[in-house]
Amino acid sequence: AQASLVLVDGKPLVWASRLLGTPLPEKISGSDLVLPLIERAAGRGWRVFLSGGAPGVAEAAAARLRERFGVEIAGTDSPRITLEDEGPAEGGAQTLERL
């Protein structure tokens, strides 16, 4: 598999990489990149879509990001997460298909 960006989200992964002889430089969580990416998106005129969290959380985050960075929010979604035996969650996939 190929990726343009690989993040190590957890200190135990850094430790394990050292034990396995392929040391990773440091832990960088995806959440550490959110604000710098939002700032870059705003500066370049990119639109951002926020998905996840309890109902209302993405909308509140969108309002704060608009205020702080002036970023254009393309939309928000808070798809319901289900257990496997409950069947597929409705909403999230349909929202992504519309984008």
PDB file of N, CA and C in Angstrom:
ATOM      1  N   ALA A   1       0.838  -1.187   0.000  1.00  0.00           N
ATOM      2  CA  ALA A   1       0.000   0.000   0.000  1.00  0.00           C
ATOM      3  C   ALA A   1       0.874   1.238   0.000  1.00  0.00           C
ATOM      4  N   GLN A   2       0.376   2.291  -0.637  1.00  0.00           N
ATOM      5  CA  GLN A   2       1.100   3.551  -0.701  1.00  0.00           C
ATOM      6  C   GLN A   2       0.283   4.641  -0.036  1.00  0.00           C
ATOM      7  N   ALA A   3       0.981   5.572   0.551  1.00  0.00           N
ATOM      8  CA  ALA A   3       0.301   6.703   1.177  1.00  0.00           C
ATOM      9  C   ALA A   3       1.193   7.928   1.077  1.00  0.00           C
ATOM     10  N   SER A   4       0.571   9.073   0.918  1.00  0.00           N
ATOM     11  CA  SER A   4       1.320  10.323   0.893  1.00  0.00           C
ATOM     12  C   SER A   4       1.698  10.766   2.297  1.00  0.00           C
ATOM     13  N   LEU A   5       0.910  10.322   3.269  1.00  0.00           N
ATOM     14  CA  LEU A   5       1.136  10.713   4.654  1.00  0.00           C
ATOM     15  C   LEU A   5       0.798   9.546   5.562  1.00  0.00           C
ATOM     16  N   VAL A   6       1.716   9.194   6.432  1.00  0.00           N
ATOM     17  CA  VAL A   6       1.499   8.130   7.407  1.00  0.00           C
ATOM     18  C   VAL A   6       1.742   8.729   8.786  1.00  0.00           C
ATOM     19  N   LEU A   7       0.761   8.589   9.672  1.00  0.00           N
ATOM     20  CA  LEU A   7       0.873   9.145  11.015  1.00  0.00           C
ATOM     21  C   LEU A   7       0.966   8.038  12.047  1.00  0.00           C
ATOM     22  N   VAL A   8       1.781   8.260  13.051  1.00  0.00           N
ATOM     23  CA  VAL A   8       1.913   7.333  14.164  1.00  0.00           C
ATOM     24  C   VAL A   8       1.089   7.915  15.304  1.00  0.00           C
ATOM     25  N   ASP A   9      -0.078   7.344  15.524  1.00  0.00           N
ATOM     26  CA  ASP A   9      -1.011   7.881  16.514  1.00  0.00           C
ATOM     27  C   ASP A   9      -0.979   7.009  17.763  1.00  0.00           C
ATOM     28  N   GLY A  10       0.078   7.143  18.524  1.00  0.00           N
ATOM     29  CA  GLY A  10       0.208   6.389  19.764  1.00  0.00           C
ATOM     30  C   GLY A  10       1.667   6.130  20.090  1.00  0.00           C
ATOM     31  N   LYS A  11       2.057   6.495  21.280  1.00  0.00           N
ATOM     32  CA  LYS A  11       3.441   6.300  21.716  1.00  0.00           C
ATOM     33  C   LYS A  11       3.849   4.825  21.701  1.00  0.00           C
ATOM     34  N   PRO A  12       2.948   3.882  22.050  1.00  0.00           N
ATOM     35  CA  PRO A  12       3.345   2.473  21.976  1.00  0.00           C
ATOM     36  C   PRO A  12       3.780   2.041  20.574  1.00  0.00           C
ATOM     37  N   LEU A  13       3.241   2.652  19.544  1.00  0.00           N
ATOM     38  CA  LEU A  13       3.676   2.328  18.185  1.00  0.00           C
ATOM     39  C   LEU A  13       5.107   2.789  17.939  1.00  0.00           C
ATOM     40  N   VAL A  14       5.473   3.926  18.491  1.00  0.00           N
ATOM     41  CA  VAL A  14       6.848   4.408  18.370  1.00  0.00           C
ATOM     42  C   VAL A  14       7.788   3.450  19.089  1.00  0.00           C
ATOM     43  N   TRP A  15       7.408   3.039  20.295  1.00  0.00           N
ATOM     44  CA  TRP A  15       8.244   2.102  21.058  1.00  0.00           C
ATOM     45  C   TRP A  15       8.370   0.768  20.327  1.00  0.00           C
ATOM     46  N   ALA A  16       7.271   0.257  19.819  1.00  0.00           N
ATOM     47  CA  ALA A  16       7.294  -1.025  19.103  1.00  0.00           C
ATOM     48  C   ALA A  16       8.164  -0.924  17.858  1.00  0.00           C
ATOM     49  N   SER A  17       8.107   0.195  17.166  1.00  0.00           N
ATOM     50  CA  SER A  17       8.923   0.349  15.961  1.00  0.00           C
ATOM     51  C   SER A  17      10.407   0.292  16.299  1.00  0.00           C
ATOM     52  N   ARG A  18      10.775   0.818  17.446  1.00  0.00           N
ATOM     53  CA  ARG A  18      12.177   0.763  17.863  1.00  0.00           C
ATOM     54  C   ARG A  18      12.589  -0.669  18.182  1.00  0.00           C
ATOM     55  N   LEU A  19      11.699  -1.392  18.871  1.00  0.00           N
ATOM     56  CA  LEU A  19      11.990  -2.790  19.204  1.00  0.00           C
ATOM     57  C   LEU A  19      12.114  -3.657  17.959  1.00  0.00           C
ATOM     58  N   LEU A  20      11.351  -3.334  16.924  1.00  0.00           N
ATOM     59  CA  LEU A  20      11.363  -4.112  15.685  1.00  0.00           C
ATOM     60  C   LEU A  20      12.468  -3.683  14.725  1.00  0.00           C
ATOM     61  N   GLY A  21      13.248  -2.674  15.110  1.00  0.00           N
ATOM     62  CA  GLY A  21      14.379  -2.255  14.296  1.00  0.00           C
ATOM     63  C   GLY A  21      14.040  -1.288  13.168  1.00  0.00           C
ATOM     64  N   THR A  22      12.841  -0.776  13.145  1.00  0.00           N
ATOM     65  CA  THR A  22      12.438   0.216  12.154  1.00  0.00           C
ATOM     66  C   THR A  22      11.870   1.417  12.897  1.00  0.00           C
ATOM     67  N   PRO A  23      12.741   2.194  13.526  1.00  0.00           N
ATOM     68  CA  PRO A  23      12.248   3.275  14.380  1.00  0.00           C
ATOM     69  C   PRO A  23      11.489   4.353  13.611  1.00  0.00           C
ATOM     70  N   LEU A  24      10.375   4.718  14.168  1.00  0.00           N
ATOM     71  CA  LEU A  24       9.589   5.842  13.662  1.00  0.00           C
ATOM     72  C   LEU A  24      10.000   7.077  14.449  1.00  0.00           C
ATOM     73  N   PRO A  25      10.053   8.233  13.812  1.00  0.00           N
ATOM     74  CA  PRO A  25      10.621   9.403  14.483  1.00  0.00           C
ATOM     75  C   PRO A  25       9.851   9.899  15.695  1.00  0.00           C
ATOM     76  N   GLU A  26       8.531   9.947  15.613  1.00  0.00           N
ATOM     77  CA  GLU A  26       7.760  10.489  16.727  1.00  0.00           C
ATOM     78  C   GLU A  26       6.285  10.190  16.544  1.00  0.00           C
ATOM     79  N   LYS A  27       5.533  10.418  17.609  1.00  0.00           N
ATOM     80  CA  LYS A  27       4.078  10.275  17.579  1.00  0.00           C
ATOM     81  C   LYS A  27       3.476  11.568  17.057  1.00  0.00           C
ATOM     82  N   ILE A  28       2.641  11.450  16.044  1.00  0.00           N
ATOM     83  CA  ILE A  28       1.893  12.600  15.535  1.00  0.00           C
ATOM     84  C   ILE A  28       0.464  12.133  15.323  1.00  0.00           C
ATOM     85  N   SER A  29      -0.422  12.601  16.147  1.00  0.00           N
ATOM     86  CA  SER A  29      -1.831  12.240  16.023  1.00  0.00           C
ATOM     87  C   SER A  29      -2.471  13.034  14.897  1.00  0.00           C
ATOM     88  N   GLY A  30      -3.450  12.419  14.260  1.00  0.00           N
ATOM     89  CA  GLY A  30      -4.201  13.136  13.238  1.00  0.00           C
ATOM     90  C   GLY A  30      -4.829  14.398  13.787  1.00  0.00           C
ATOM     91  N   SER A  31      -5.247  14.327  15.048  1.00  0.00           N
ATOM     92  CA  SER A  31      -5.876  15.503  15.660  1.00  0.00           C
ATOM     93  C   SER A  31      -4.897  16.666  15.801  1.00  0.00           C
ATOM     94  N   ASP A  32      -3.587  16.367  15.857  1.00  0.00           N
ATOM     95  CA  ASP A  32      -2.585  17.430  15.935  1.00  0.00           C
ATOM     96  C   ASP A  32      -2.520  18.242  14.639  1.00  0.00           C
ATOM     97  N   LEU A  33      -2.996  17.660  13.553  1.00  0.00           N
ATOM     98  CA  LEU A  33      -2.920  18.326  12.254  1.00  0.00           C
ATOM     99  C   LEU A  33      -4.173  19.109  11.883  1.00  0.00           C
ATOM    100  N   VAL A  34      -5.243  18.942  12.634  1.00  0.00           N
ATOM    101  CA  VAL A  34      -6.519  19.549  12.245  1.00  0.00           C
ATOM    102  C   VAL A  34      -6.410  21.067  12.108  1.00  0.00           C
ATOM    103  N   LEU A  35      -5.969  21.748  13.130  1.00  0.00           N
ATOM    104  CA  LEU A  35      -5.928  23.214  13.068  1.00  0.00           C
ATOM    105  C   LEU A  35      -4.959  23.731  12.004  1.00  0.00           C
ATOM    106  N   PRO A  36      -3.744  23.171  11.879  1.00  0.00           N
ATOM    107  CA  PRO A  36      -2.882  23.631  10.782  1.00  0.00           C
ATOM    108  C   PRO A  36      -3.495  23.379   9.399  1.00  0.00           C
ATOM    109  N   LEU A  37      -4.191  22.262   9.230  1.00  0.00           N
ATOM    110  CA  LEU A  37      -4.829  21.991   7.942  1.00  0.00           C
ATOM    111  C   LEU A  37      -5.993  22.938   7.676  1.00  0.00           C
ATOM    112  N   ILE A  38      -6.770  23.240   8.706  1.00  0.00           N
ATOM    113  CA  ILE A  38      -7.877  24.190   8.549  1.00  0.00           C
ATOM    114  C   ILE A  38      -7.329  25.568   8.173  1.00  0.00           C
ATOM    115  N   GLU A  39      -6.250  25.964   8.833  1.00  0.00           N
ATOM    116  CA  GLU A  39      -5.637  27.259   8.527  1.00  0.00           C
ATOM    117  C   GLU A  39      -5.155  27.301   7.076  1.00  0.00           C
ATOM    118  N   ARG A  40      -4.540  26.217   6.630  1.00  0.00           N
ATOM    119  CA  ARG A  40      -4.069  26.144   5.239  1.00  0.00           C
ATOM    120  C   ARG A  40      -5.246  26.169   4.273  1.00  0.00           C
ATOM    121  N   ALA A  41      -6.294  25.417   4.603  1.00  0.00           N
ATOM    122  CA  ALA A  41      -7.485  25.389   3.747  1.00  0.00           C
ATOM    123  C   ALA A  41      -8.076  26.787   3.600  1.00  0.00           C
ATOM    124  N   ALA A  42      -8.157  27.503   4.693  1.00  0.00           N
ATOM    125  CA  ALA A  42      -8.698  28.864   4.648  1.00  0.00           C
ATOM    126  C   ALA A  42      -7.834  29.764   3.769  1.00  0.00           C
ATOM    127  N   GLY A  43      -6.527  29.650   3.923  1.00  0.00           N
ATOM    128  CA  GLY A  43      -5.603  30.474   3.146  1.00  0.00           C
ATOM    129  C   GLY A  43      -5.631  30.184   1.659  1.00  0.00           C
ATOM    130  N   ARG A  44      -5.960  28.953   1.306  1.00  0.00           N
ATOM    131  CA  ARG A  44      -5.975  28.564  -0.107  1.00  0.00           C
ATOM    132  C   ARG A  44      -7.375  28.544  -0.713  1.00  0.00           C
ATOM    133  N   GLY A  45      -8.371  28.873   0.098  1.00  0.00           N
ATOM    134  CA  GLY A  45      -9.736  28.889  -0.418  1.00  0.00           C
ATOM    135  C   GLY A  45     -10.366  27.520  -0.570  1.00  0.00           C
ATOM    136  N   TRP A  46      -9.827  26.536   0.124  1.00  0.00           N
ATOM    137  CA  TRP A  46     -10.393  25.190   0.065  1.00  0.00           C
ATOM    138  C   TRP A  46     -11.625  25.105   0.954  1.00  0.00           C
ATOM    139  N   ARG A  47     -12.559  24.274   0.572  1.00  0.00           N
ATOM    140  CA  ARG A  47     -13.744  24.017   1.383  1.00  0.00           C
ATOM    141  C   ARG A  47     -13.480  22.788   2.252  1.00  0.00           C
ATOM    142  N   VAL A  48     -14.051  22.774   3.448  1.00  0.00           N
ATOM    143  CA  VAL A  48     -13.834  21.697   4.419  1.00  0.00           C
ATOM    144  C   VAL A  48     -15.174  21.094   4.807  1.00  0.00           C
ATOM    145  N   PHE A  49     -15.213  19.768   4.903  1.00  0.00           N
ATOM    146  CA  PHE A  49     -16.407  19.057   5.366  1.00  0.00           C
ATOM    147  C   PHE A  49     -16.060  18.402   6.692  1.00  0.00           C
ATOM    148  N   LEU A  50     -16.904  18.581   7.698  1.00  0.00           N
ATOM    149  CA  LEU A  50     -16.676  17.999   9.021  1.00  0.00           C
ATOM    150  C   LEU A  50     -17.664  16.866   9.255  1.00  0.00           C
ATOM    151  N   SER A  51     -17.139  15.708   9.645  1.00  0.00           N
ATOM    152  CA  SER A  51     -17.991  14.550   9.900  1.00  0.00           C
ATOM    153  C   SER A  51     -17.587  13.906  11.211  1.00  0.00           C
ATOM    154  N   GLY A  52     -18.594  13.569  12.022  1.00  0.00           N
ATOM    155  CA  GLY A  52     -18.330  12.839  13.246  1.00  0.00           C
ATOM    156  C   GLY A  52     -18.794  13.573  14.482  1.00  0.00           C
ATOM    157  N   GLY A  53     -18.767  12.853  15.566  1.00  0.00           N
ATOM    158  CA  GLY A  53     -19.182  13.418  16.841  1.00  0.00           C
ATOM    159  C   GLY A  53     -20.669  13.267  17.073  1.00  0.00           C
ATOM    160  N   ALA A  54     -21.071  13.618  18.251  1.00  0.00           N
ATOM    161  CA  ALA A  54     -22.488  13.575  18.610  1.00  0.00           C
ATOM    162  C   ALA A  54     -23.235  14.644  17.819  1.00  0.00           C
ATOM    163  N   PRO A  55     -24.538  14.486  17.660  1.00  0.00           N
ATOM    164  CA  PRO A  55     -25.312  15.501  16.946  1.00  0.00           C
ATOM    165  C   PRO A  55     -25.057  16.899  17.512  1.00  0.00           C
ATOM    166  N   GLY A  56     -24.778  17.829  16.613  1.00  0.00           N
ATOM    167  CA  GLY A  56     -24.520  19.207  17.001  1.00  0.00           C
ATOM    168  C   GLY A  56     -23.053  19.549  17.179  1.00  0.00           C
ATOM    169  N   VAL A  57     -22.198  18.553  17.385  1.00  0.00           N
ATOM    170  CA  VAL A  57     -20.780  18.822  17.637  1.00  0.00           C
ATOM    171  C   VAL A  57     -20.094  19.352  16.380  1.00  0.00           C
ATOM    172  N   ALA A  58     -20.310  18.713  15.242  1.00  0.00           N
ATOM    173  CA  ALA A  58     -19.677  19.165  13.998  1.00  0.00           C
ATOM    174  C   ALA A  58     -20.143  20.573  13.632  1.00  0.00           C
ATOM    175  N   GLU A  59     -21.417  20.852  13.856  1.00  0.00           N
ATOM    176  CA  GLU A  59     -21.948  22.177  13.552  1.00  0.00           C
ATOM    177  C   GLU A  59     -21.307  23.245  14.442  1.00  0.00           C
ATOM    178  N   ALA A  60     -21.143  22.925  15.719  1.00  0.00           N
ATOM    179  CA  ALA A  60     -20.500  23.867  16.647  1.00  0.00           C
ATOM    180  C   ALA A  60     -19.036  24.080  16.260  1.00  0.00           C
ATOM    181  N   ALA A  61     -18.353  22.994  15.894  1.00  0.00           N
ATOM    182  CA  ALA A  61     -16.957  23.109  15.470  1.00  0.00           C
ATOM    183  C   ALA A  61     -16.859  23.953  14.203  1.00  0.00           C
ATOM    184  N   ALA A  62     -17.789  23.750  13.278  1.00  0.00           N
ATOM    185  CA  ALA A  62     -17.792  24.529  12.036  1.00  0.00           C
ATOM    186  C   ALA A  62     -17.914  26.019  12.332  1.00  0.00           C
ATOM    187  N   ALA A  63     -18.798  26.371  13.235  1.00  0.00           N
ATOM    188  CA  ALA A  63     -18.983  27.785  13.585  1.00  0.00           C
ATOM    189  C   ALA A  63     -17.705  28.375  14.171  1.00  0.00           C
ATOM    190  N   ARG A  64     -17.043  27.624  15.038  1.00  0.00           N
ATOM    191  CA  ARG A  64     -15.805  28.127  15.659  1.00  0.00           C
ATOM    192  C   ARG A  64     -14.676  28.247  14.635  1.00  0.00           C
ATOM    193  N   LEU A  65     -14.592  27.271  13.720  1.00  0.00           N
ATOM    194  CA  LEU A  65     -13.538  27.309  12.703  1.00  0.00           C
ATOM    195  C   LEU A  65     -13.766  28.451  11.712  1.00  0.00           C
ATOM    196  N   ARG A  66     -15.023  28.682  11.356  1.00  0.00           N
ATOM    197  CA  ARG A  66     -15.340  29.829  10.482  1.00  0.00           C
ATOM    198  C   ARG A  66     -14.904  31.134  11.152  1.00  0.00           C
ATOM    199  N   GLU A  67     -15.238  31.250  12.434  1.00  0.00           N
ATOM    200  CA  GLU A  67     -14.922  32.472  13.175  1.00  0.00           C
ATOM    201  C   GLU A  67     -13.419  32.663  13.323  1.00  0.00           C
ATOM    202  N   ARG A  68     -12.711  31.596  13.659  1.00  0.00           N
ATOM    203  CA  ARG A  68     -11.277  31.706  13.940  1.00  0.00           C
ATOM    204  C   ARG A  68     -10.430  31.833  12.680  1.00  0.00           C
ATOM    205  N   PHE A  69     -10.769  31.035  11.639  1.00  0.00           N
ATOM    206  CA  PHE A  69      -9.911  30.977  10.456  1.00  0.00           C
ATOM    207  C   PHE A  69     -10.551  31.558   9.195  1.00  0.00           C
ATOM    208  N   GLY A  70     -11.855  31.770   9.216  1.00  0.00           N
ATOM    209  CA  GLY A  70     -12.530  32.237   8.012  1.00  0.00           C
ATOM    210  C   GLY A  70     -12.651  31.166   6.948  1.00  0.00           C
ATOM    211  N   VAL A  71     -12.551  29.918   7.342  1.00  0.00           N
ATOM    212  CA  VAL A  71     -12.615  28.804   6.394  1.00  0.00           C
ATOM    213  C   VAL A  71     -14.052  28.580   5.930  1.00  0.00           C
ATOM    214  N   GLU A  72     -14.189  28.157   4.669  1.00  0.00           N
ATOM    215  CA  GLU A  72     -15.512  27.832   4.145  1.00  0.00           C
ATOM    216  C   GLU A  72     -15.838  26.383   4.495  1.00  0.00           C
ATOM    217  N   ILE A  73     -16.923  26.172   5.198  1.00  0.00           N
ATOM    218  CA  ILE A  73     -17.354  24.831   5.578  1.00  0.00           C
ATOM    219  C   ILE A  73     -18.363  24.351   4.538  1.00  0.00           C
ATOM    220  N   ALA A  74     -18.024  23.266   3.842  1.00  0.00           N
ATOM    221  CA  ALA A  74     -18.886  22.720   2.789  1.00  0.00           C
ATOM    222  C   ALA A  74     -20.109  22.035   3.378  1.00  0.00           C
ATOM    223  N   GLY A  75     -19.985  21.536   4.597  1.00  0.00           N
ATOM    224  CA  GLY A  75     -21.097  20.866   5.251  1.00  0.00           C
ATOM    225  C   GLY A  75     -20.628  20.127   6.482  1.00  0.00           C
ATOM    226  N   THR A  76     -21.584  19.581   7.210  1.00  0.00           N
ATOM    227  CA  THR A  76     -21.284  18.803   8.409  1.00  0.00           C
ATOM    228  C   THR A  76     -22.197  17.590   8.448  1.00  0.00           C
ATOM    229  N   ASP A  77     -21.774  16.577   9.189  1.00  0.00           N
ATOM    230  CA  ASP A  77     -22.589  15.378   9.363  1.00  0.00           C
ATOM    231  C   ASP A  77     -22.196  14.722  10.675  1.00  0.00           C
ATOM    232  N   SER A  78     -23.158  14.131  11.326  1.00  0.00           N
ATOM    233  CA  SER A  78     -22.924  13.353  12.545  1.00  0.00           C
ATOM    234  C   SER A  78     -23.595  11.998  12.350  1.00  0.00           C
ATOM    235  N   PRO A  79     -22.968  11.126  11.539  1.00  0.00           N
ATOM    236  CA  PRO A  79     -23.613   9.845  11.250  1.00  0.00           C
ATOM    237  C   PRO A  79     -23.736   8.987  12.500  1.00  0.00           C
ATOM    238  N   ARG A  80     -24.828   8.260  12.559  1.00  0.00           N
ATOM    239  CA  ARG A  80     -25.055   7.354  13.682  1.00  0.00           C
ATOM    240  C   ARG A  80     -24.118   6.159  13.538  1.00  0.00           C
ATOM    241  N   ILE A  81     -23.438   5.824  14.618  1.00  0.00           N
ATOM    242  CA  ILE A  81     -22.535   4.677  14.636  1.00  0.00           C
ATOM    243  C   ILE A  81     -23.296   3.510  15.249  1.00  0.00           C
ATOM    244  N   THR A  82     -23.210   2.353  14.602  1.00  0.00           N
ATOM    245  CA  THR A  82     -23.931   1.186  15.093  1.00  0.00           C
ATOM    246  C   THR A  82     -22.969   0.041  15.348  1.00  0.00           C
ATOM    247  N   LEU A  83     -23.429  -0.917  16.113  1.00  0.00           N
ATOM    248  CA  LEU A  83     -22.690  -2.156  16.283  1.00  0.00           C
ATOM    249  C   LEU A  83     -22.955  -3.021  15.060  1.00  0.00           C
ATOM    250  N   GLU A  84     -22.050  -3.953  14.767  1.00  0.00           N
ATOM    251  CA  GLU A  84     -22.191  -4.776  13.565  1.00  0.00           C
ATOM    252  C   GLU A  84     -23.528  -5.487  13.489  1.00  0.00           C
ATOM    253  N   ASP A  85     -24.020  -6.010  14.608  1.00  0.00           N
ATOM    254  CA  ASP A  85     -25.254  -6.786  14.569  1.00  0.00           C
ATOM    255  C   ASP A  85     -26.497  -5.917  14.402  1.00  0.00           C
ATOM    256  N   GLU A  86     -26.336  -4.602  14.430  1.00  0.00           N
ATOM    257  CA  GLU A  86     -27.471  -3.708  14.227  1.00  0.00           C
ATOM    258  C   GLU A  86     -27.671  -3.362  12.761  1.00  0.00           C
ATOM    259  N   GLY A  87     -26.750  -3.764  11.910  1.00  0.00           N
ATOM    260  CA  GLY A  87     -26.862  -3.420  10.501  1.00  0.00           C
ATOM    261  C   GLY A  87     -26.114  -2.137  10.205  1.00  0.00           C
ATOM    262  N   PRO A  88     -26.094  -1.755   8.935  1.00  0.00           N
ATOM    263  CA  PRO A  88     -25.320  -0.570   8.551  1.00  0.00           C
ATOM    264  C   PRO A  88     -25.940   0.717   9.066  1.00  0.00           C
ATOM    265  N   ALA A  89     -25.084   1.656   9.363  1.00  0.00           N
ATOM    266  CA  ALA A  89     -25.555   2.978   9.790  1.00  0.00           C
ATOM    267  C   ALA A  89     -26.046   3.738   8.571  1.00  0.00           C
ATOM    268  N   GLU A  90     -27.104   4.460   8.737  1.00  0.00           N
ATOM    269  CA  GLU A  90     -27.646   5.272   7.649  1.00  0.00           C
ATOM    270  C   GLU A  90     -27.078   6.680   7.754  1.00  0.00           C
ATOM    271  N   GLY A  91     -26.897   7.318   6.660  1.00  0.00           N
ATOM    272  CA  GLY A  91     -26.545   8.734   6.675  1.00  0.00           C
ATOM    273  C   GLY A  91     -25.137   9.041   6.228  1.00  0.00           C
ATOM    274  N   GLY A  92     -24.129   8.472   6.855  1.00  0.00           N
ATOM    275  CA  GLY A  92     -22.746   8.821   6.549  1.00  0.00           C
ATOM    276  C   GLY A  92     -22.361   8.543   5.111  1.00  0.00           C
ATOM    277  N   ALA A  93     -22.632   7.339   4.633  1.00  0.00           N
ATOM    278  CA  ALA A  93     -22.279   6.976   3.262  1.00  0.00           C
ATOM    279  C   ALA A  93     -23.050   7.819   2.258  1.00  0.00           C
ATOM    280  N   GLN A  94     -24.317   8.050   2.544  1.00  0.00           N
ATOM    281  CA  GLN A  94     -25.123   8.853   1.626  1.00  0.00           C
ATOM    282  C   GLN A  94     -24.597  10.286   1.544  1.00  0.00           C
ATOM    283  N   THR A  95     -24.169  10.825   2.656  1.00  0.00           N
ATOM    284  CA  THR A  95     -23.617  12.180   2.661  1.00  0.00           C
ATOM    285  C   THR A  95     -22.356  12.240   1.826  1.00  0.00           C
ATOM    286  N   LEU A  96     -21.462  11.261   1.990  1.00  0.00           N
ATOM    287  CA  LEU A  96     -20.220  11.244   1.218  1.00  0.00           C
ATOM    288  C   LEU A  96     -20.495  11.070  -0.266  1.00  0.00           C
ATOM    289  N   GLU A  97     -21.493  10.278  -0.615  1.00  0.00           N
ATOM    290  CA  GLU A  97     -21.838  10.095  -2.024  1.00  0.00           C
ATOM    291  C   GLU A  97     -22.302  11.405  -2.649  1.00  0.00           C
ATOM    292  N   ARG A  98     -23.005  12.240  -1.900  1.00  0.00           N
ATOM    293  CA  ARG A  98     -23.475  13.524  -2.426  1.00  0.00           C
ATOM    294  C   ARG A  98     -22.320  14.485  -2.690  1.00  0.00           C
ATOM    295  N   LEU A  99     -21.219  14.318  -1.957  1.00  0.00           N
ATOM    296  CA  LEU A  99     -20.080  15.221  -2.138  1.00  0.00           C
ATOM    297  C   LEU A  99     -19.383  14.888  -3.423  1.00  0.00           C
TER     298      LEU A  99
END
